[in-house]
PDB file of C-alpha atoms in Angstrom:
ATOM      1  CA  UNK A 105      -2.933 -32.052  50.199  1.00  0.00           C
ATOM      2  CA  UNK A 106      -5.676 -29.585  49.236  1.00  0.00           C
ATOM      3  CA  UNK A 107      -7.814 -30.420  46.156  1.00  0.00           C
ATOM      4  CA  UNK A 108     -10.735 -29.159  43.967  1.00  0.00           C
ATOM      5  CA  UNK A 109     -13.460 -30.693  42.064  1.00  0.00           C
ATOM      6  CA  UNK A 110     -13.684 -29.863  38.467  1.00  0.00           C
ATOM      7  CA  UNK A 111     -15.921 -30.451  35.385  1.00  0.00           C
ATOM      8  CA  UNK A 112     -15.105 -29.960  31.899  1.00  0.00           C
ATOM      9  CA  UNK A 113     -18.172 -29.388  29.637  1.00  0.00           C
ATOM     10  CA  UNK A 114     -19.141 -30.301  26.005  1.00  0.00           C
ATOM     11  CA  UNK A 115     -16.286 -30.918  23.634  1.00  0.00           C
ATOM     12  CA  UNK A 116     -13.563 -30.259  26.138  1.00  0.00           C
ATOM     13  CA  UNK A 117     -14.196 -33.845  27.536  1.00  0.00           C
ATOM     14  CA  UNK A 118     -12.733 -35.206  24.335  1.00  0.00           C
ATOM     15  CA  UNK A 119      -9.283 -33.952  25.765  1.00  0.00           C
ATOM     16  CA  UNK A 120      -9.568 -35.685  28.972  1.00  0.00           C
ATOM     17  CA  UNK A 121      -8.856 -39.420  30.006  1.00  0.00           C
ATOM     18  CA  UNK A 122     -11.715 -41.559  29.526  1.00  0.00           C
ATOM     19  CA  UNK A 123     -12.718 -41.723  33.231  1.00  0.00           C
ATOM     20  CA  UNK A 124     -12.882 -38.007  33.481  1.00  0.00           C
ATOM     21  CA  UNK A 125     -15.244 -37.225  30.586  1.00  0.00           C
ATOM     22  CA  UNK A 126     -18.839 -36.023  31.288  1.00  0.00           C
ATOM     23  CA  UNK A 127     -18.400 -36.149  34.994  1.00  0.00           C
ATOM     24  CA  UNK A 128     -17.011 -34.189  38.044  1.00  0.00           C
ATOM     25  CA  UNK A 129     -13.750 -35.278  39.375  1.00  0.00           C
ATOM     26  CA  UNK A 130     -11.118 -34.207  41.897  1.00  0.00           C
ATOM     27  CA  UNK A 131      -7.655 -32.710  41.288  1.00  0.00           C
ATOM     28  CA  UNK A 132      -5.039 -32.172  43.804  1.00  0.00           C
ATOM     29  CA  UNK A 133      -3.373 -28.824  44.154  1.00  0.00           C
ATOM     30  CA  UNK A 134       0.404 -28.266  44.735  1.00  0.00           C
ATOM     31  CA  UNK A 135       1.443 -26.613  48.011  1.00  0.00           C
ATOM     32  CA  UNK A 136       0.409 -22.903  47.994  1.00  0.00           C
ATOM     33  CA  UNK A 137      -2.492 -23.540  45.464  1.00  0.00           C
ATOM     34  CA  UNK A 138      -2.647 -23.281  41.787  1.00  0.00           C
ATOM     35  CA  UNK A 139      -3.757 -20.901  39.113  1.00  0.00           C
ATOM     36  CA  UNK A 140      -6.968 -21.920  37.181  1.00  0.00           C
ATOM     37  CA  UNK A 141      -4.758 -21.995  33.932  1.00  0.00           C
ATOM     38  CA  UNK A 142      -2.373 -24.326  35.425  1.00  0.00           C
ATOM     39  CA  UNK A 143      -5.104 -26.619  36.535  1.00  0.00           C
ATOM     40  CA  UNK A 144      -6.786 -26.739  33.152  1.00  0.00           C
ATOM     41  CA  UNK A 145      -3.614 -27.361  31.214  1.00  0.00           C
ATOM     42  CA  UNK A 146      -2.590 -29.868  33.693  1.00  0.00           C
ATOM     43  CA  UNK A 147      -5.546 -31.863  32.870  1.00  0.00           C
ATOM     44  CA  UNK A 148      -4.458 -31.751  29.197  1.00  0.00           C
ATOM     45  CA  UNK A 149      -6.778 -29.037  27.918  1.00  0.00           C
ATOM     46  CA  UNK A 150      -5.125 -26.071  25.972  1.00  0.00           C
ATOM     47  CA  UNK A 151      -6.317 -22.675  27.469  1.00  0.00           C
ATOM     48  CA  UNK A 152      -7.229 -21.606  23.932  1.00  0.00           C
ATOM     49  CA  UNK A 153     -10.152 -24.251  24.071  1.00  0.00           C
ATOM     50  CA  UNK A 154     -11.646 -22.435  27.119  1.00  0.00           C
ATOM     51  CA  UNK A 155     -13.916 -19.397  26.988  1.00  0.00           C
ATOM     52  CA  UNK A 156     -15.651 -19.397  30.451  1.00  0.00           C
ATOM     53  CA  UNK A 157     -14.558 -20.604  33.801  1.00  0.00           C
ATOM     54  CA  UNK A 158     -16.764 -20.716  36.930  1.00  0.00           C
ATOM     55  CA  UNK A 159     -15.354 -21.147  40.460  1.00  0.00           C
ATOM     56  CA  UNK A 160     -18.137 -21.766  42.990  1.00  0.00           C
ATOM     57  CA  UNK A 161     -20.477 -20.172  40.557  1.00  0.00           C
ATOM     58  CA  UNK A 162     -18.522 -16.888  39.847  1.00  0.00           C
ATOM     59  CA  UNK A 163     -16.698 -16.245  36.605  1.00  0.00           C
ATOM     60  CA  UNK A 164     -12.943 -15.896  36.802  1.00  0.00           C
ATOM     61  CA  UNK A 165     -10.011 -15.560  34.637  1.00  0.00           C
ATOM     62  CA  UNK A 166      -7.005 -17.797  34.139  1.00  0.00           C
ATOM     63  CA  UNK A 167      -4.901 -16.038  36.691  1.00  0.00           C
ATOM     64  CA  UNK A 168      -7.429 -16.877  39.492  1.00  0.00           C
ATOM     65  CA  UNK A 169      -5.626 -18.791  42.312  1.00  0.00           C
ATOM     66  CA  UNK A 170      -7.269 -21.962  43.780  1.00  0.00           C
ATOM     67  CA  UNK A 171      -6.553 -22.824  47.357  1.00  0.00           C
ATOM     68  CA  UNK A 172      -8.615 -25.970  47.823  1.00  0.00           C
ATOM     69  CA  UNK A 173     -12.323 -26.927  48.312  1.00  0.00           C
ATOM     70  CA  UNK A 174     -13.510 -24.962  45.259  1.00  0.00           C
ATOM     71  CA  UNK A 175     -15.979 -26.190  42.554  1.00  0.00           C
ATOM     72  CA  UNK A 176     -14.580 -25.327  39.015  1.00  0.00           C
ATOM     73  CA  UNK A 177     -16.650 -25.670  35.913  1.00  0.00           C
ATOM     74  CA  UNK A 178     -14.840 -25.070  32.491  1.00  0.00           C
ATOM     75  CA  UNK A 179     -16.647 -24.338  29.330  1.00  0.00           C
ATOM     76  CA  UNK A 180     -15.609 -24.331  25.646  1.00  0.00           C
ATOM     77  CA  UNK A 181     -15.290 -21.393  23.217  1.00  0.00           C
ATOM     78  CA  UNK A 182     -18.665 -19.920  22.393  1.00  0.00           C
ATOM     79  CA  UNK A 183     -17.990 -18.505  18.990  1.00  0.00           C
ATOM     80  CA  UNK A 184     -21.642 -18.980  17.829  1.00  0.00           C
ATOM     81  CA  UNK A 185     -23.431 -17.532  20.958  1.00  0.00           C
ATOM     82  CA  UNK A 186     -23.697 -14.196  22.859  1.00  0.00           C
ATOM     83  CA  UNK A 187     -22.626 -14.621  26.465  1.00  0.00           C
ATOM     84  CA  UNK A 188     -21.732 -10.999  26.824  1.00  0.00           C
ATOM     85  CA  UNK A 189     -23.545 -10.770  30.200  1.00  0.00           C
ATOM     86  CA  UNK A 190     -20.986 -13.243  31.477  1.00  0.00           C
ATOM     87  CA  UNK A 191     -17.287 -12.592  31.925  1.00  0.00           C
ATOM     88  CA  UNK A 192     -15.184 -14.594  29.558  1.00  0.00           C
ATOM     89  CA  UNK A 193     -11.499 -15.456  29.739  1.00  0.00           C
ATOM     90  CA  UNK A 194     -10.684 -13.240  26.712  1.00  0.00           C
ATOM     91  CA  UNK A 195     -11.942  -9.894  25.686  1.00  0.00           C
ATOM     92  CA  UNK A 196     -13.846 -10.897  22.563  1.00  0.00           C
ATOM     93  CA  UNK A 197     -13.767 -13.596  19.967  1.00  0.00           C
ATOM     94  CA  UNK A 198     -12.174 -12.711  16.502  1.00  0.00           C
ATOM     95  CA  UNK A 199     -15.262 -11.997  14.652  1.00  0.00           C
ATOM     96  CA  UNK A 200     -13.159 -11.238  11.485  1.00  0.00           C
ATOM     97  CA  UNK A 201     -12.282 -14.874  11.196  1.00  0.00           C
ATOM     98  CA  UNK A 202      -8.904 -15.593   9.759  1.00  0.00           C
ATOM     99  CA  UNK A 203      -6.670 -18.685  10.338  1.00  0.00           C
ATOM    100  CA  UNK A 204      -3.234 -19.719  10.417  1.00  0.00           C
ATOM    101  CA  UNK A 205      -2.716 -23.653   9.898  1.00  0.00           C
ATOM    102  CA  UNK A 206       0.249 -25.522  11.143  1.00  0.00           C
ATOM    103  CA  UNK A 207       2.619 -27.535   8.780  1.00  0.00           C
ATOM    104  CA  UNK A 208       0.308 -30.756   9.226  1.00  0.00           C
ATOM    105  CA  UNK A 209      -2.837 -29.077   7.920  1.00  0.00           C
ATOM    106  CA  UNK A 210      -2.006 -28.193   4.379  1.00  0.00           C
ATOM    107  CA  UNK A 211      -5.112 -29.871   2.845  1.00  0.00           C
ATOM    108  CA  UNK A 212      -7.472 -28.257   5.449  1.00  0.00           C
ATOM    109  CA  UNK A 213      -5.830 -24.879   4.640  1.00  0.00           C
ATOM    110  CA  UNK A 214      -6.588 -25.367   1.051  1.00  0.00           C
ATOM    111  CA  UNK A 215     -10.083 -26.343   1.671  1.00  0.00           C
ATOM    112  CA  UNK A 216     -10.603 -23.305   3.967  1.00  0.00           C
ATOM    113  CA  UNK A 217      -9.361 -21.059   1.195  1.00  0.00           C
ATOM    114  CA  UNK A 218     -11.750 -22.744  -1.358  1.00  0.00           C
ATOM    115  CA  UNK A 219     -14.463 -22.060   1.078  1.00  0.00           C
ATOM    116  CA  UNK A 220     -13.556 -18.204   1.009  1.00  0.00           C
ATOM    117  CA  UNK A 221     -11.617 -17.938   4.310  1.00  0.00           C
ATOM    118  CA  UNK A 222      -8.224 -16.120   4.640  1.00  0.00           C
ATOM    119  CA  UNK A 223      -5.988 -18.873   5.730  1.00  0.00           C
ATOM    120  CA  UNK A 224      -2.175 -18.656   5.851  1.00  0.00           C
ATOM    121  CA  UNK A 225       0.045 -21.721   5.626  1.00  0.00           C
ATOM    122  CA  UNK A 226       3.514 -22.567   4.906  1.00  0.00           C
ATOM    123  CA  UNK A 227       4.932 -26.184   5.004  1.00  0.00           C
ATOM    124  CA  UNK A 228       8.296 -24.905   6.301  1.00  0.00           C
ATOM    125  CA  UNK A 229       7.186 -22.997   9.351  1.00  0.00           C
ATOM    126  CA  UNK A 230       8.234 -24.002  12.687  1.00  0.00           C
ATOM    127  CA  UNK A 231       6.001 -23.525  15.698  1.00  0.00           C
ATOM    128  CA  UNK A 232       7.533 -20.066  16.723  1.00  0.00           C
ATOM    129  CA  UNK A 233       6.933 -18.635  13.293  1.00  0.00           C
ATOM    130  CA  UNK A 234       3.348 -19.792  13.201  1.00  0.00           C
ATOM    131  CA  UNK A 235       2.633 -18.304  16.537  1.00  0.00           C
ATOM    132  CA  UNK A 236       4.322 -15.121  15.562  1.00  0.00           C
ATOM    133  CA  UNK A 237       2.224 -14.812  12.307  1.00  0.00           C
ATOM    134  CA  UNK A 238      -0.975 -15.582  14.046  1.00  0.00           C
ATOM    135  CA  UNK A 239      -0.408 -12.987  16.830  1.00  0.00           C
ATOM    136  CA  UNK A 240       0.634 -10.224  14.443  1.00  0.00           C
ATOM    137  CA  UNK A 241      -2.297 -10.768  12.019  1.00  0.00           C
ATOM    138  CA  UNK A 242      -4.873 -11.717  14.785  1.00  0.00           C
ATOM    139  CA  UNK A 243      -5.498 -15.130  13.333  1.00  0.00           C
ATOM    140  CA  UNK A 244      -6.923 -18.244  14.965  1.00  0.00           C
ATOM    141  CA  UNK A 245      -4.152 -20.934  15.101  1.00  0.00           C
ATOM    142  CA  UNK A 246      -5.384 -24.413  13.815  1.00  0.00           C
ATOM    143  CA  UNK A 247      -3.326 -27.318  14.865  1.00  0.00           C
ATOM    144  CA  UNK A 248      -3.511 -31.032  16.121  1.00  0.00           C
ATOM    145  CA  UNK A 249      -0.563 -30.247  18.741  1.00  0.00           C
ATOM    146  CA  UNK A 250      -2.333 -29.190  21.902  1.00  0.00           C
ATOM    147  CA  UNK A 251       1.152 -28.314  23.293  1.00  0.00           C
ATOM    148  CA  UNK A 252       1.394 -25.496  20.718  1.00  0.00           C
ATOM    149  CA  UNK A 253      -1.869 -24.034  22.061  1.00  0.00           C
ATOM    150  CA  UNK A 254      -0.731 -24.145  25.589  1.00  0.00           C
ATOM    151  CA  UNK A 255       1.883 -21.477  24.903  1.00  0.00           C
ATOM    152  CA  UNK A 256       1.154 -18.420  27.052  1.00  0.00           C
ATOM    153  CA  UNK A 257       1.092 -15.999  24.227  1.00  0.00           C
ATOM    154  CA  UNK A 258      -1.421 -17.914  22.258  1.00  0.00           C
ATOM    155  CA  UNK A 259      -4.916 -16.408  22.697  1.00  0.00           C
ATOM    156  CA  UNK A 260      -7.095 -17.820  19.901  1.00  0.00           C
ATOM    157  CA  UNK A 261      -6.675 -21.419  18.581  1.00  0.00           C
ATOM    158  CA  UNK A 262      -8.508 -24.631  17.760  1.00  0.00           C
ATOM    159  CA  UNK A 263      -7.165 -28.128  18.465  1.00  0.00           C
ATOM    160  CA  UNK A 264      -8.413 -29.918  15.467  1.00  0.00           C
ATOM    161  CA  UNK A 265      -9.689 -33.346  16.502  1.00  0.00           C
ATOM    162  CA  UNK A 266     -10.617 -34.858  13.193  1.00  0.00           C
ATOM    163  CA  UNK A 267      -8.213 -36.998  10.939  1.00  0.00           C
ATOM    164  CA  UNK A 268      -9.893 -36.634   7.527  1.00  0.00           C
ATOM    165  CA  UNK A 269      -9.220 -33.125   5.942  1.00  0.00           C
ATOM    166  CA  UNK A 270     -12.920 -33.067   4.773  1.00  0.00           C
ATOM    167  CA  UNK A 271     -14.026 -33.775   8.281  1.00  0.00           C
ATOM    168  CA  UNK A 272     -11.417 -31.144   9.759  1.00  0.00           C
ATOM    169  CA  UNK A 273     -13.062 -28.541   7.409  1.00  0.00           C
ATOM    170  CA  UNK A 274     -16.652 -29.445   8.720  1.00  0.00           C
ATOM    171  CA  UNK A 275     -15.174 -29.281  12.325  1.00  0.00           C
ATOM    172  CA  UNK A 276     -13.879 -25.801  11.877  1.00  0.00           C
ATOM    173  CA  UNK A 277     -17.065 -24.586  10.170  1.00  0.00           C
ATOM    174  CA  UNK A 278     -19.174 -26.034  12.984  1.00  0.00           C
ATOM    175  CA  UNK A 279     -17.016 -24.954  15.721  1.00  0.00           C
ATOM    176  CA  UNK A 280     -16.822 -21.216  14.592  1.00  0.00           C
ATOM    177  CA  UNK A 281     -20.439 -21.129  13.109  1.00  0.00           C
ATOM    178  CA  UNK A 282     -19.191 -20.293   9.466  1.00  0.00           C
ATOM    179  CA  UNK A 283     -21.772 -22.012   7.233  1.00  0.00           C
ATOM    180  CA  UNK A 284     -23.452 -18.897   6.585  1.00  0.00           C
ATOM    181  CA  UNK A 285     -20.224 -17.081   5.762  1.00  0.00           C
ATOM    182  CA  UNK A 286     -18.984 -19.365   2.915  1.00  0.00           C
ATOM    183  CA  UNK A 287     -17.855 -17.559  -0.091  1.00  0.00           C
ATOM    184  CA  UNK A 288     -16.657 -20.369  -2.294  1.00  0.00           C
ATOM    185  CA  UNK A 289     -13.797 -19.673  -4.883  1.00  0.00           C
ATOM    186  CA  UNK A 290     -13.183 -16.165  -3.854  1.00  0.00           C
ATOM    187  CA  UNK A 291      -9.673 -17.244  -2.693  1.00  0.00           C
ATOM    188  CA  UNK A 292      -6.910 -19.147  -4.211  1.00  0.00           C
ATOM    189  CA  UNK A 293      -6.322 -22.627  -2.809  1.00  0.00           C
ATOM    190  CA  UNK A 294      -2.658 -22.326  -3.618  1.00  0.00           C
ATOM    191  CA  UNK A 295      -1.498 -18.923  -2.389  1.00  0.00           C
ATOM    192  CA  UNK A 296      -4.557 -17.567  -0.482  1.00  0.00           C
ATOM    193  CA  UNK A 297      -4.788 -14.515  -2.839  1.00  0.00           C
ATOM    194  CA  UNK A 298      -8.107 -13.107  -3.949  1.00  0.00           C
ATOM    195  CA  UNK A 299      -9.847 -14.476  -7.015  1.00  0.00           C
ATOM    196  CA  UNK A 300     -11.951 -12.479  -9.584  1.00  0.00           C
ATOM    197  CA  UNK A 301     -13.675 -13.127 -12.811  1.00  0.00           C
ATOM    198  CA  UNK A 302     -11.652 -12.500 -16.099  1.00  0.00           C
ATOM    199  CA  UNK A 303     -12.278 -12.698 -19.709  1.00  0.00           C
ATOM    200  CA  UNK A 304     -11.550 -15.834 -21.444  1.00  0.00           C
ATOM    201  CA  UNK A 305      -9.361 -13.929 -23.952  1.00  0.00           C
ATOM    202  CA  UNK A 306      -7.146 -12.593 -21.115  1.00  0.00           C
ATOM    203  CA  UNK A 307      -6.266 -16.201 -19.960  1.00  0.00           C
ATOM    204  CA  UNK A 308      -6.432 -18.194 -23.184  1.00  0.00           C
ATOM    205  CA  UNK A 309      -2.672 -18.532 -23.442  1.00  0.00           C
ATOM    206  CA  UNK A 310      -2.661 -20.342 -20.187  1.00  0.00           C
ATOM    207  CA  UNK A 311      -5.285 -22.873 -21.071  1.00  0.00           C
ATOM    208  CA  UNK A 312      -5.083 -26.300 -22.336  1.00  0.00           C
ATOM    209  CA  UNK A 313      -6.767 -26.694 -25.729  1.00  0.00           C
ATOM    210  CA  UNK A 314      -9.434 -29.021 -24.272  1.00  0.00           C
ATOM    211  CA  UNK A 315     -10.251 -26.678 -21.506  1.00  0.00           C
ATOM    212  CA  UNK A 316     -10.497 -23.876 -23.815  1.00  0.00           C
ATOM    213  CA  UNK A 317     -12.841 -25.622 -25.996  1.00  0.00           C
ATOM    214  CA  UNK A 318     -15.204 -26.886 -23.236  1.00  0.00           C
ATOM    215  CA  UNK A 319     -15.333 -23.749 -20.944  1.00  0.00           C
ATOM    216  CA  UNK A 320     -16.127 -20.052 -21.324  1.00  0.00           C
ATOM    217  CA  UNK A 321     -16.018 -18.656 -17.899  1.00  0.00           C
ATOM    218  CA  UNK A 322     -12.813 -18.192 -15.945  1.00  0.00           C
ATOM    219  CA  UNK A 323     -11.524 -16.627 -12.537  1.00  0.00           C
ATOM    220  CA  UNK A 324      -7.862 -15.767 -11.819  1.00  0.00           C
ATOM    221  CA  UNK A 325      -5.942 -15.246  -8.651  1.00  0.00           C
ATOM    222  CA  UNK A 326      -4.679 -11.655  -8.432  1.00  0.00           C
ATOM    223  CA  UNK A 327      -1.558 -12.696  -6.731  1.00  0.00           C
ATOM    224  CA  UNK A 328      -0.173 -16.038  -8.389  1.00  0.00           C
ATOM    225  CA  UNK A 329      -2.066 -15.834 -11.560  1.00  0.00           C
ATOM    226  CA  UNK A 330      -3.593 -19.306 -11.252  1.00  0.00           C
ATOM    227  CA  UNK A 331      -6.673 -19.833 -13.302  1.00  0.00           C
ATOM    228  CA  UNK A 332      -9.971 -21.510 -12.153  1.00  0.00           C
ATOM    229  CA  UNK A 333     -13.013 -22.685 -14.128  1.00  0.00           C
ATOM    230  CA  UNK A 334     -16.167 -24.569 -13.321  1.00  0.00           C
ATOM    231  CA  UNK A 335     -14.909 -28.144 -14.037  1.00  0.00           C
ATOM    232  CA  UNK A 336     -15.159 -31.341 -12.142  1.00  0.00           C
ATOM    233  CA  UNK A 337     -13.074 -29.800  -9.363  1.00  0.00           C
ATOM    234  CA  UNK A 338     -15.589 -26.986  -8.881  1.00  0.00           C
ATOM    235  CA  UNK A 339     -18.461 -29.543  -8.536  1.00  0.00           C
ATOM    236  CA  UNK A 340     -16.427 -31.581  -5.983  1.00  0.00           C
ATOM    237  CA  UNK A 341     -15.905 -28.447  -3.847  1.00  0.00           C
ATOM    238  CA  UNK A 342     -19.489 -27.545  -4.029  1.00  0.00           C
ATOM    239  CA  UNK A 343     -20.379 -30.867  -2.831  1.00  0.00           C
ATOM    240  CA  UNK A 344     -17.923 -30.597  -0.010  1.00  0.00           C
ATOM    241  CA  UNK A 345     -19.451 -27.351   1.151  1.00  0.00           C
ATOM    242  CA  UNK A 346     -23.083 -28.627   1.313  1.00  0.00           C
ATOM    243  CA  UNK A 347     -24.081 -28.557   4.898  1.00  0.00           C
ATOM    244  CA  UNK A 348     -26.553 -31.388   4.758  1.00  0.00           C
ATOM    245  CA  UNK A 349     -24.688 -33.851   2.364  1.00  0.00           C
ATOM    246  CA  UNK A 350     -21.558 -34.610   4.403  1.00  0.00           C
ATOM    247  CA  UNK A 351     -19.755 -37.788   3.295  1.00  0.00           C
ATOM    248  CA  UNK A 352     -16.304 -38.817   3.626  1.00  0.00           C
TER     249      UNK A 352
END
């Protein structure tokens, strides 16, 4: 039976069995050969995690057929670097970064909104609805379900490795090089609407007496009407978004 040698680089190794990480290993091919996409996902790596594939040193797409004897090198998504001189497996990254989070990532969705990123999330969505929403609105799917990202129609996604929502946020900011794009408190953590400054007198009837006495500057969501102010929650989120001060 024909086989190829393959190497997965950088964080793609996290998705492989321990014995295959950080090394070149052999994979057998079925009779008639295999597409590169089938080889990659057969090893447990969703195609959305991959941005560059080299077969015997030449860049190829997912549809390239392997016949046996080739050397395959698989690289992760390069959102932070310009590799335009080298062919990629998708036309271009989504430079207007918008996200769609699956039903298990509600806290991450709220954190991304607080950081200023357009993030859709519904706790009743099934996988088909999530995928349809992401494709229609050109969003990056965030999920911990690698099977979801192996759907052929999905083009942009991230398999979230971290468990803690705080660390999930940092993982997303690192992966897509978003630290310099933070716009804290510009979006509502509840509904994803845009938040803007308002006069205290305009929201006074929505404030608790203690809040009204203590604070003088307020912001409000244009969609759901939720009111924000710079209390303890504000300071907590500011700390969460400090690149150098990460603590769980």
